[in-house]
PDB file of C-alpha atoms and ligand atoms in Angstrom:
ATOM      1  CA  MET A 124      -9.323   2.240 -12.838  1.00 89.00           C
ATOM      2  CA  ARG A 125      -5.590   1.710 -12.487  1.00 92.00           C
ATOM      3  CA  ALA A 126      -4.435   3.441  -9.344  1.00 95.00           C
ATOM      4  CA  LEU A 127      -1.356   3.426  -7.134  1.00 97.00           C
ATOM      5  CA  PHE A 128      -1.480   4.434  -3.461  1.00 98.00           C
ATOM      6  CA  PHE A 129       1.938   5.285  -2.086  1.00 97.00           C
ATOM      7  CA  GLY A 130       3.095   7.060   1.054  1.00 97.00           C
ATOM      8  CA  PRO A 131       4.833   6.508   4.370  1.00 96.00           C
ATOM      9  CA  PRO A 132       4.275   3.305   6.321  1.00 95.00           C
ATOM     10  CA  GLY A 133       1.084   3.523   8.349  1.00 93.00           C
ATOM     11  CA  SER A 134      -0.371   6.401   6.338  1.00 95.00           C
ATOM     12  CA  GLY A 135      -3.537   4.426   5.589  1.00 95.00           C
ATOM     13  CA  LYS A 136      -2.859   3.124   2.070  1.00 96.00           C
ATOM     14  CA  GLY A 137      -4.025  -0.397   2.889  1.00 93.00           C
ATOM     15  CA  THR A 138      -7.111   0.817   4.747  1.00 93.00           C
ATOM     16  CA  GLN A 139      -8.208   3.058   1.878  1.00 97.00           C
ATOM     17  CA  ALA A 140      -7.271   0.581  -0.855  1.00 96.00           C
ATOM     18  CA  THR A 141      -9.328  -2.162   0.843  1.00 92.00           C
ATOM     19  CA  ARG A 142     -12.300   0.165   1.064  1.00 94.00           C
ATOM     20  CA  LEU A 143     -12.089   1.546  -2.470  1.00 95.00           C
ATOM     21  CA  ALA A 144     -11.606  -1.911  -3.984  1.00 93.00           C
ATOM     22  CA  ALA A 145     -14.715  -3.194  -2.189  1.00 92.00           C
ATOM     23  CA  GLU A 146     -16.811  -0.178  -3.235  1.00 93.00           C
ATOM     24  CA  ARG A 147     -15.802  -0.285  -6.898  1.00 91.00           C
ATOM     25  CA  SER A 148     -15.146  -4.015  -7.407  1.00 90.00           C
ATOM     26  CA  LEU A 149     -11.449  -3.501  -8.058  1.00 92.00           C
ATOM     27  CA  VAL A 150      -8.570  -5.814  -7.304  1.00 92.00           C
ATOM     28  CA  HIS A 151      -6.492  -4.629  -4.353  1.00 92.00           C
ATOM     29  CA  LEU A 152      -2.908  -5.720  -4.792  1.00 94.00           C
ATOM     30  CA  SER A 153      -0.711  -5.155  -1.736  1.00 94.00           C
ATOM     31  CA  SER A 154       2.958  -6.019  -2.132  1.00 96.00           C
ATOM     32  CA  GLY A 155       3.358  -6.235   1.654  1.00 94.00           C
ATOM     33  CA  ASP A 156       0.446  -8.704   1.954  1.00 91.00           C
ATOM     34  CA  LEU A 157       1.828 -10.836  -0.898  1.00 93.00           C
ATOM     35  CA  LEU A 158       5.276 -10.935   0.688  1.00 94.00           C
ATOM     36  CA  ARG A 159       3.886 -11.706   4.166  1.00 91.00           C
ATOM     37  CA  ALA A 160       1.775 -14.527   2.690  1.00 91.00           C
ATOM     38  CA  ALA A 161       4.848 -15.970   0.951  1.00 93.00           C
ATOM     39  CA  ALA A 162       6.809 -15.729   4.220  1.00 93.00           C
ATOM     40  CA  ALA A 163       4.015 -17.446   6.166  1.00 91.00           C
ATOM     41  CA  LYS A 164       3.924 -20.272   3.594  1.00 94.00           C
ATOM     42  CA  GLY A 165       7.698 -20.602   3.807  1.00 94.00           C
ATOM     43  CA  THR A 166       8.271 -20.433   0.030  1.00 93.00           C
ATOM     44  CA  PRO A 167      11.909 -19.774  -1.008  1.00 93.00           C
ATOM     45  CA  LEU A 168      10.992 -16.188  -1.940  1.00 93.00           C
ATOM     46  CA  GLY A 169       9.064 -15.744   1.305  1.00 94.00           C
ATOM     47  CA  ARG A 170      11.947 -17.020   3.414  1.00 94.00           C
ATOM     48  CA  GLU A 171      14.351 -14.657   1.714  1.00 94.00           C
ATOM     49  CA  ALA A 172      11.956 -11.698   1.937  1.00 95.00           C
ATOM     50  CA  LYS A 173      11.202 -12.187   5.628  1.00 94.00           C
ATOM     51  CA  GLY A 174      14.648 -11.132   6.836  1.00 93.00           C
ATOM     52  CA  TYR A 175      14.452  -7.839   4.963  1.00 95.00           C
ATOM     53  CA  MET A 176      10.901  -7.159   6.153  1.00 95.00           C
ATOM     54  CA  ASP A 177      11.713  -7.868   9.801  1.00 93.00           C
ATOM     55  CA  ARG A 178      14.574  -5.366   9.595  1.00 93.00           C
ATOM     56  CA  GLY A 179      12.373  -2.740   7.887  1.00 93.00           C
ATOM     57  CA  GLU A 180      14.452  -2.811   4.704  1.00 95.00           C
ATOM     58  CA  LEU A 181      13.108  -3.098   1.179  1.00 96.00           C
ATOM     59  CA  VAL A 182      13.065  -6.581  -0.292  1.00 97.00           C
ATOM     60  CA  PRO A 183      15.465  -6.532  -3.305  1.00 96.00           C
ATOM     61  CA  ASP A 184      13.851  -5.289  -6.514  1.00 96.00           C
ATOM     62  CA  ASP A 185      14.582  -8.464  -8.477  1.00 93.00           C
ATOM     63  CA  LEU A 186      12.482 -10.517  -6.036  1.00 93.00           C
ATOM     64  CA  VAL A 187       9.571  -8.092  -5.810  1.00 95.00           C
ATOM     65  CA  VAL A 188       9.205  -6.952  -9.408  1.00 94.00           C
ATOM     66  CA  GLY A 189       8.762 -10.442 -10.869  1.00 91.00           C
ATOM     67  CA  LEU A 190       6.199 -11.432  -8.226  1.00 90.00           C
ATOM     68  CA  LEU A 191       4.097  -8.298  -8.622  1.00 91.00           C
ATOM     69  CA  LEU A 192       4.179  -8.071 -12.410  1.00 90.00           C
ATOM     70  CA  GLU A 193       3.133 -11.701 -12.659  1.00 89.00           C
ATOM     71  CA  ARG A 194       0.112 -11.018 -10.418  1.00 89.00           C
ATOM     72  CA  LEU A 195      -0.788  -7.905 -12.385  1.00 86.00           C
ATOM     73  CA  GLU A 196      -0.730  -9.731 -15.682  1.00 82.00           C
ATOM     74  CA  GLU A 197      -3.050 -12.398 -14.298  1.00 82.00           C
ATOM     75  CA  MET A 198      -5.680  -9.749 -13.641  1.00 77.00           C
ATOM     76  CA  GLU A 199      -5.254  -7.411 -16.570  1.00 68.00           C
ATOM     77  CA  SER A 200      -8.618  -8.351 -17.986  1.00 64.00           C
ATOM     78  CA  ARG A 201     -10.437  -7.473 -14.727  1.00 71.00           C
ATOM     79  CA  ARG A 202     -12.225  -4.178 -14.087  1.00 78.00           C
ATOM     80  CA  GLY A 203      -9.200  -2.461 -12.623  1.00 89.00           C
ATOM     81  CA  PHE A 204      -6.799  -2.406  -9.713  1.00 92.00           C
ATOM     82  CA  VAL A 205      -5.452  -0.456  -6.778  1.00 95.00           C
ATOM     83  CA  LEU A 206      -1.770  -1.034  -6.160  1.00 96.00           C
ATOM     84  CA  ASP A 207      -0.667  -0.588  -2.556  1.00 96.00           C
ATOM     85  CA  GLY A 208       3.059  -0.592  -1.800  1.00 95.00           C
ATOM     86  CA  PHE A 209       4.289  -1.375  -5.329  1.00 96.00           C
ATOM     87  CA  PRO A 210       5.994   0.365  -7.112  1.00 97.00           C
ATOM     88  CA  ARG A 211       8.031   1.708  -4.210  1.00 96.00           C
ATOM     89  CA  ASN A 212      10.989   3.258  -5.999  1.00 96.00           C
ATOM     90  CA  ARG A 213      11.843   4.550  -9.430  1.00 96.00           C
ATOM     91  CA  LEU A 214      13.271   1.277 -10.706  1.00 96.00           C
ATOM     92  CA  GLN A 215      10.066  -0.596  -9.819  1.00 97.00           C
ATOM     93  CA  ALA A 216       7.971   2.176 -11.408  1.00 96.00           C
ATOM     94  CA  GLU A 217       9.965   1.887 -14.632  1.00 95.00           C
ATOM     95  CA  ALA A 218       9.496  -1.890 -14.621  1.00 94.00           C
ATOM     96  CA  LEU A 219       5.726  -1.442 -14.265  1.00 94.00           C
ATOM     97  CA  GLU A 220       5.619   1.072 -17.125  1.00 93.00           C
ATOM     98  CA  GLY A 221       7.725  -1.245 -19.249  1.00 91.00           C
ATOM     99  CA  ARG A 222       5.228  -4.070 -18.752  1.00 87.00           C
ATOM    100  CA  LEU A 223       1.818  -2.354 -18.681  1.00 84.00           C
ATOM    101  CA  GLY A 224       2.398   1.097 -20.201  1.00 81.00           C
ATOM    102  CA  ARG A 225       1.164   1.707 -23.733  1.00 77.00           C
ATOM    103  CA  GLU A 226       2.500   4.253 -26.188  1.00 73.00           C
ATOM    104  CA  GLY A 227       1.394   7.677 -25.006  1.00 73.00           C
ATOM    105  CA  ARG A 228      -0.443   6.193 -22.007  1.00 78.00           C
ATOM    106  CA  SER A 229       0.903   5.455 -18.555  1.00 84.00           C
ATOM    107  CA  ALA A 230       0.311   2.088 -16.882  1.00 88.00           C
ATOM    108  CA  LEU A 231      -1.592   4.076 -14.232  1.00 93.00           C
ATOM    109  CA  ASP A 232      -4.484   6.531 -14.377  1.00 93.00           C
ATOM    110  CA  VAL A 233      -3.411   8.064 -11.102  1.00 95.00           C
ATOM    111  CA  ALA A 234      -0.620   7.787  -8.499  1.00 97.00           C
ATOM    112  CA  LEU A 235      -1.926   9.089  -5.162  1.00 97.00           C
ATOM    113  CA  GLU A 236       0.634  10.097  -2.581  1.00 97.00           C
ATOM    114  CA  PHE A 237      -0.636   9.923   1.025  1.00 98.00           C
ATOM    115  CA  LEU A 238       0.838  12.753   3.116  1.00 97.00           C
ATOM    116  CA  LEU A 239       1.294  12.148   6.851  1.00 96.00           C
ATOM    117  CA  GLY A 240       3.792  13.395   9.455  1.00 94.00           C
ATOM    118  CA  ASP A 241       6.119  11.066  11.364  1.00 91.00           C
ATOM    119  CA  GLU A 242       4.354  11.437  14.729  1.00 91.00           C
ATOM    120  CA  ASP A 243       1.034  10.305  13.279  1.00 93.00           C
ATOM    121  CA  VAL A 244       2.792   7.410  11.539  1.00 92.00           C
ATOM    122  CA  VAL A 245       4.193   6.099  14.822  1.00 90.00           C
ATOM    123  CA  ASP A 246       0.841   6.598  16.549  1.00 88.00           C
ATOM    124  CA  ARG A 247      -1.035   4.622  13.911  1.00 91.00           C
ATOM    125  CA  MET A 248       1.430   1.789  13.710  1.00 91.00           C
ATOM    126  CA  SER A 249       1.699   1.246  17.437  1.00 88.00           C
ATOM    127  CA  GLY A 250      -2.042   0.464  17.565  1.00 91.00           C
ATOM    128  CA  ARG A 251      -2.379  -1.404  14.273  1.00 92.00           C
ATOM    129  CA  ARG A 252      -3.947  -4.864  14.254  1.00 94.00           C
ATOM    130  CA  SER A 253      -5.128  -6.999  11.363  1.00 91.00           C
ATOM    131  CA  CYS A 254      -7.184 -10.132  11.019  1.00 92.00           C
ATOM    132  CA  SER A 255      -5.144 -13.335  11.006  1.00 90.00           C
ATOM    133  CA  GLY A 256      -7.700 -14.824   8.591  1.00 89.00           C
ATOM    134  CA  CYS A 257      -8.889 -12.245   6.034  1.00 87.00           C
ATOM    135  CA  GLY A 258      -6.372  -9.430   6.658  1.00 84.00           C
ATOM    136  CA  THR A 259      -8.966  -6.726   7.435  1.00 88.00           C
ATOM    137  CA  PRO A 260      -7.112  -3.799   9.061  1.00 87.00           C
ATOM    138  CA  TYR A 261      -8.023  -2.386  12.508  1.00 93.00           C
ATOM    139  CA  HIS A 262      -6.607   0.049  15.024  1.00 93.00           C
ATOM    140  CA  VAL A 263      -7.049  -0.334  18.771  1.00 93.00           C
ATOM    141  CA  ARG A 264      -8.231   3.291  19.098  1.00 92.00           C
ATOM    142  CA  PHE A 265      -9.125   4.620  15.637  1.00 91.00           C
ATOM    143  CA  SER A 266     -11.027   1.645  14.197  1.00 92.00           C
ATOM    144  CA  PRO A 267     -11.475  -1.028  16.870  1.00 95.00           C
ATOM    145  CA  PRO A 268     -13.370  -4.248  16.178  1.00 96.00           C
ATOM    146  CA  ARG A 269     -16.852  -4.636  17.721  1.00 96.00           C
ATOM    147  CA  VAL A 270     -15.587  -7.499  19.920  1.00 96.00           C
ATOM    148  CA  ALA A 271     -12.083  -7.089  21.372  1.00 93.00           C
ATOM    149  CA  ASP A 272      -9.390  -8.882  19.324  1.00 94.00           C
ATOM    150  CA  ARG A 273     -11.932 -10.539  16.963  1.00 96.00           C
ATOM    151  CA  CYS A 274     -12.457  -9.688  13.299  1.00 96.00           C
ATOM    152  CA  ASP A 275     -15.892  -8.183  12.516  1.00 96.00           C
ATOM    153  CA  ARG A 276     -15.949  -9.955   9.150  1.00 93.00           C
ATOM    154  CA  CYS A 277     -14.769 -13.493   9.858  1.00 95.00           C
ATOM    155  CA  GLY A 278     -14.398 -13.746  13.654  1.00 96.00           C
ATOM    156  CA  ARG A 279     -10.743 -14.795  13.593  1.00 96.00           C
ATOM    157  CA  SER A 280      -8.208 -13.349  16.038  1.00 97.00           C
ATOM    158  CA  LEU A 281      -6.382 -10.064  15.409  1.00 96.00           C
ATOM    159  CA  VAL A 282      -2.593  -9.853  15.308  1.00 94.00           C
ATOM    160  CA  GLY A 283       0.033  -7.110  15.333  1.00 91.00           C
ATOM    161  CA  ARG A 284       2.954  -6.899  12.908  1.00 88.00           C
ATOM    162  CA  SER A 285       6.526  -7.563  14.020  1.00 84.00           C
ATOM    163  CA  ASP A 286       7.814  -4.725  11.804  1.00 89.00           C
ATOM    164  CA  ASP A 287       5.638  -2.199  13.683  1.00 90.00           C
ATOM    165  CA  ALA A 288       8.104  -2.108  16.614  1.00 88.00           C
ATOM    166  CA  PRO A 289       9.189   1.557  17.083  1.00 85.00           C
ATOM    167  CA  ALA A 290      12.851   0.960  16.141  1.00 87.00           C
ATOM    168  CA  VAL A 291      11.859  -0.829  12.924  1.00 90.00           C
ATOM    169  CA  VAL A 292       9.270   1.860  12.106  1.00 91.00           C
ATOM    170  CA  ARG A 293      11.972   4.550  12.251  1.00 90.00           C
ATOM    171  CA  GLY A 294      14.038   2.567   9.736  1.00 92.00           C
ATOM    172  CA  ARG A 295      11.022   2.061   7.456  1.00 93.00           C
ATOM    173  CA  LEU A 296      10.343   5.789   7.499  1.00 94.00           C
ATOM    174  CA  GLN A 297      13.928   6.524   6.488  1.00 94.00           C
ATOM    175  CA  VAL A 298      13.706   4.030   3.644  1.00 95.00           C
ATOM    176  CA  TYR A 299      10.454   5.644   2.498  1.00 96.00           C
ATOM    177  CA  ARG A 300      11.851   9.195   2.580  1.00 94.00           C
ATOM    178  CA  ARG A 301      14.963   8.017   0.693  1.00 95.00           C
ATOM    179  CA  ASP A 302      12.950   6.622  -2.245  1.00 95.00           C
ATOM    180  CA  ALA A 303       9.883   8.867  -2.307  1.00 95.00           C
ATOM    181  CA  ASP A 304      11.442  11.703  -4.339  1.00 96.00           C
ATOM    182  CA  GLY A 305      12.318   9.375  -7.199  1.00 96.00           C
ATOM    183  CA  LEU A 306       8.804   7.929  -7.303  1.00 96.00           C
ATOM    184  CA  ARG A 307       7.179  11.354  -7.027  1.00 96.00           C
ATOM    185  CA  SER A 308       9.217  12.900  -9.822  1.00 96.00           C
ATOM    186  CA  PHE A 309       8.644   9.859 -12.036  1.00 96.00           C
ATOM    187  CA  TYR A 310       4.849  10.085 -11.776  1.00 96.00           C
ATOM    188  CA  ARG A 311       4.890  13.879 -11.952  1.00 96.00           C
ATOM    189  CA  SER A 312       6.677  13.613 -15.294  1.00 94.00           C
ATOM    190  CA  LEU A 313       3.932  11.225 -16.493  1.00 92.00           C
ATOM    191  CA  GLY A 314       1.265  13.712 -15.349  1.00 92.00           C
ATOM    192  CA  CYS A 315      -0.552  11.332 -12.991  1.00 93.00           C
ATOM    193  CA  LEU A 316       0.754  12.366  -9.541  1.00 96.00           C
ATOM    194  CA  ARG A 317      -1.848  13.618  -7.030  1.00 96.00           C
ATOM    195  CA  GLU A 318      -1.682  14.202  -3.277  1.00 96.00           C
ATOM    196  CA  VAL A 319      -4.007  13.206  -0.465  1.00 96.00           C
ATOM    197  CA  ASP A 320      -3.984  14.722   3.031  1.00 97.00           C
ATOM    198  CA  ALA A 321      -3.977  11.509   5.075  1.00 97.00           C
ATOM    199  CA  SER A 322      -4.179  13.161   8.505  1.00 97.00           C
ATOM    200  CA  GLY A 323      -7.982  13.097   8.902  1.00 96.00           C
ATOM    201  CA  THR A 324     -10.194  10.290  10.110  1.00 95.00           C
ATOM    202  CA  ILE A 325     -10.595   7.179   7.955  1.00 94.00           C
ATOM    203  CA  ASP A 326     -13.920   8.512   6.598  1.00 97.00           C
ATOM    204  CA  GLU A 327     -12.476  11.949   5.876  1.00 97.00           C
ATOM    205  CA  VAL A 328      -9.517  10.489   3.987  1.00 98.00           C
ATOM    206  CA  ALA A 329     -11.886   8.211   2.034  1.00 98.00           C
ATOM    207  CA  ARG A 330     -13.907  11.262   0.961  1.00 97.00           C
ATOM    208  CA  PHE A 331     -10.706  13.049  -0.032  1.00 96.00           C
ATOM    209  CA  VAL A 332      -9.587  10.065  -2.132  1.00 97.00           C
ATOM    210  CA  THR A 333     -12.983   9.893  -3.875  1.00 96.00           C
ATOM    211  CA  ALA A 334     -12.907  13.638  -4.554  1.00 95.00           C
ATOM    212  CA  VAL A 335      -9.461  13.412  -6.165  1.00 93.00           C
ATOM    213  CA  LEU A 336     -10.486  10.420  -8.308  1.00 92.00           C
ATOM    214  CA  ASP A 337     -13.697  12.195  -9.393  1.00 90.00           C
ATOM    215  CA  GLU A 338     -11.766  15.364 -10.194  1.00 88.00           C
ATOM    216  CA  GLU A 339      -9.464  13.325 -12.417  1.00 81.00           C
ATOM    217  CA  GLY A 340     -12.412  11.537 -14.031  1.00 76.00           C
ATOM    218  CA  VAL A 341     -10.966   8.176 -12.981  1.00 78.00           C
ATOM    219  CA  GLU A 342     -13.606   5.429 -12.826  1.00 78.00           C
TER     220      GLU A 342
HETATM  221  P1  AP5 B 108       3.915  -2.846   3.526  1.00 84.90           P
HETATM  222  O1  AP5 B 108       3.051  -3.886   4.092  1.00 84.90           O
HETATM  223  O2  AP5 B 108       3.619  -2.314   2.173  1.00 84.90           O
HETATM  224  O3  AP5 B 108       4.045  -1.709   4.594  1.00 84.90           O
HETATM  225  P2  AP5 B 108       4.062  -0.114   4.444  1.00 84.90           P
HETATM  226  O4  AP5 B 108       4.166   0.490   3.127  1.00 84.90           O
HETATM  227  O5  AP5 B 108       5.164   0.226   5.350  1.00 84.90           O
HETATM  228  O6  AP5 B 108       2.650   0.284   4.828  1.00 84.90           O
HETATM  229  P3  AP5 B 108       1.778  -0.262   5.958  1.00 84.90           P
HETATM  230  O7  AP5 B 108       1.106  -1.513   5.539  1.00 84.90           O
HETATM  231  O8  AP5 B 108       2.609  -0.323   7.225  1.00 84.90           O
HETATM  232  O9  AP5 B 108       0.774   0.937   6.203  1.00 84.90           O
HETATM  233  P4  AP5 B 108      -0.481   1.475   5.384  1.00 84.90           P
HETATM  234  O10 AP5 B 108      -0.134   2.783   4.773  1.00 84.90           O
HETATM  235  O11 AP5 B 108      -1.060   0.434   4.497  1.00 84.90           O
HETATM  236  O12 AP5 B 108      -1.424   1.779   6.624  1.00 84.90           O
HETATM  237  P5  AP5 B 108      -2.705   0.978   7.152  1.00 84.90           P
HETATM  238  O13 AP5 B 108      -3.855   1.217   6.256  1.00 84.90           O
HETATM  239  O14 AP5 B 108      -2.333  -0.410   7.500  1.00 84.90           O
HETATM  240  O15 AP5 B 108       5.435  -3.369   3.456  1.00 84.90           O
HETATM  241  C1  AP5 B 108       6.017  -4.073   4.516  1.00 84.90           C
HETATM  242  C2  AP5 B 108       7.423  -4.493   4.113  1.00 84.90           C
HETATM  243  O16 AP5 B 108       7.354  -5.356   2.967  1.00 84.90           O
HETATM  244  C3  AP5 B 108       8.367  -3.374   3.709  1.00 84.90           C
HETATM  245  O17 AP5 B 108       8.998  -2.770   4.817  1.00 84.90           O
HETATM  246  C4  AP5 B 108       9.348  -4.121   2.803  1.00 84.90           C
HETATM  247  O18 AP5 B 108      10.273  -4.871   3.572  1.00 84.90           O
HETATM  248  C5  AP5 B 108       8.438  -5.102   2.074  1.00 84.90           C
HETATM  249  N1  AP5 B 108       7.903  -4.568   0.814  1.00 84.90           N
HETATM  250  C6  AP5 B 108       6.597  -4.308   0.521  1.00 84.90           C
HETATM  251  N2  AP5 B 108       6.471  -3.826  -0.723  1.00 84.90           N
HETATM  252  C7  AP5 B 108       7.719  -3.775  -1.242  1.00 84.90           C
HETATM  253  C8  AP5 B 108       8.231  -3.355  -2.489  1.00 84.90           C
HETATM  254  N3  AP5 B 108       7.431  -2.871  -3.458  1.00 84.90           N
HETATM  255  N4  AP5 B 108       9.570  -3.421  -2.692  1.00 84.90           N
HETATM  256  C9  AP5 B 108      10.386  -3.911  -1.740  1.00 84.90           C
HETATM  257  N5  AP5 B 108       9.963  -4.328  -0.510  1.00 84.90           N
HETATM  258  C10 AP5 B 108       8.637  -4.264  -0.270  1.00 84.90           C
HETATM  259  O19 AP5 B 108      -2.971   1.818   8.502  1.00 84.90           O
HETATM  260  C11 AP5 B 108      -2.088   1.733   9.602  1.00 84.90           C
HETATM  261  C12 AP5 B 108      -2.935   1.763  10.906  1.00 84.90           C
HETATM  262  O20 AP5 B 108      -3.579   3.037  11.029  1.00 84.90           O
HETATM  263  C13 AP5 B 108      -4.075   0.722  10.940  1.00 84.90           C
HETATM  264  O21 AP5 B 108      -4.204   0.271  12.259  1.00 84.90           O
HETATM  265  C14 AP5 B 108      -5.329   1.508  10.512  1.00 84.90           C
HETATM  266  O22 AP5 B 108      -6.501   0.992  11.108  1.00 84.90           O
HETATM  267  C15 AP5 B 108      -5.010   2.906  11.047  1.00 84.90           C
HETATM  268  N6  AP5 B 108      -5.524   3.969  10.195  1.00 84.90           N
HETATM  269  C16 AP5 B 108      -5.557   3.985   8.822  1.00 84.90           C
HETATM  270  N7  AP5 B 108      -6.060   5.170   8.390  1.00 84.90           N
HETATM  271  C17 AP5 B 108      -6.312   5.904   9.524  1.00 84.90           C
HETATM  272  C18 AP5 B 108      -6.851   7.224   9.735  1.00 84.90           C
HETATM  273  N8  AP5 B 108      -7.190   8.024   8.707  1.00 84.90           N
HETATM  274  N9  AP5 B 108      -6.968   7.647  11.004  1.00 84.90           N
HETATM  275  C19 AP5 B 108      -6.618   6.848  12.062  1.00 84.90           C
HETATM  276  N10 AP5 B 108      -6.124   5.599  11.925  1.00 84.90           N
HETATM  277  C20 AP5 B 108      -5.970   5.146  10.665  1.00 84.90           C
END
């Protein structure tokens, strides 16, 4: 399977991609996680990216595209992948097609757009936590860990994200809405765009995602 999950910040792409990848032995490639890891390591790319991320702006395409395409090529021979957060605009989508698309066949089997209103986005992001060790996502109300502030999987502490501050979230939403039309129309023209109602519980959305993939015959 070659799938893309895209949608507003906080709509649950990472949560669902983590789950689907574990269930079907796929690689989950999150551009945000890759950029945050580079920033934490203090690589030149990470240092440059961090300023954009903290302000809720997109990291420039020339930095992101090279990083992500390189990672994708490394795993082309694997069973499949779920992309989460890349491509994020039309230019990035064209770069992905240019590298992995084959004549008459898109680089992706399906591009799933997660649909969620702004109020729910803010609600989800204000309570988001993730594991400082393995990155497993949590929410203080919707999917809390068994022991407060400790990861169920590896026991490390949970942390919030600096770009989840309400003022930064509003900017991230604007950036998303600005670029979403271009991405949507690009994948519609390739015939692989599908929508997912992301407003239900995590289990409900997971069932919805599975139903769409089954309907499309994507394995
Ligand atoms: P990135 O990390 O990709 O952030 P995002 O797209 O804004 O998405 P999020 O990770 O915030 O949300 P999500 O949809 O994955 O939701 P999650 O599952 O965590 O990007 C961060 C930054 O990096 C960007 O702003 C940009 O600067 C840069 N960047 C990244 N990619 C780039 C690119 N391609 N080009 C340029 N720049 C790039 O869920 C959120 C919370 O809700 C969690 O707490 C979760 O537990 C909870 N939750 C999930 N589902 C549900 C549910 N159904 N019900 C209740 N709670 C739920």
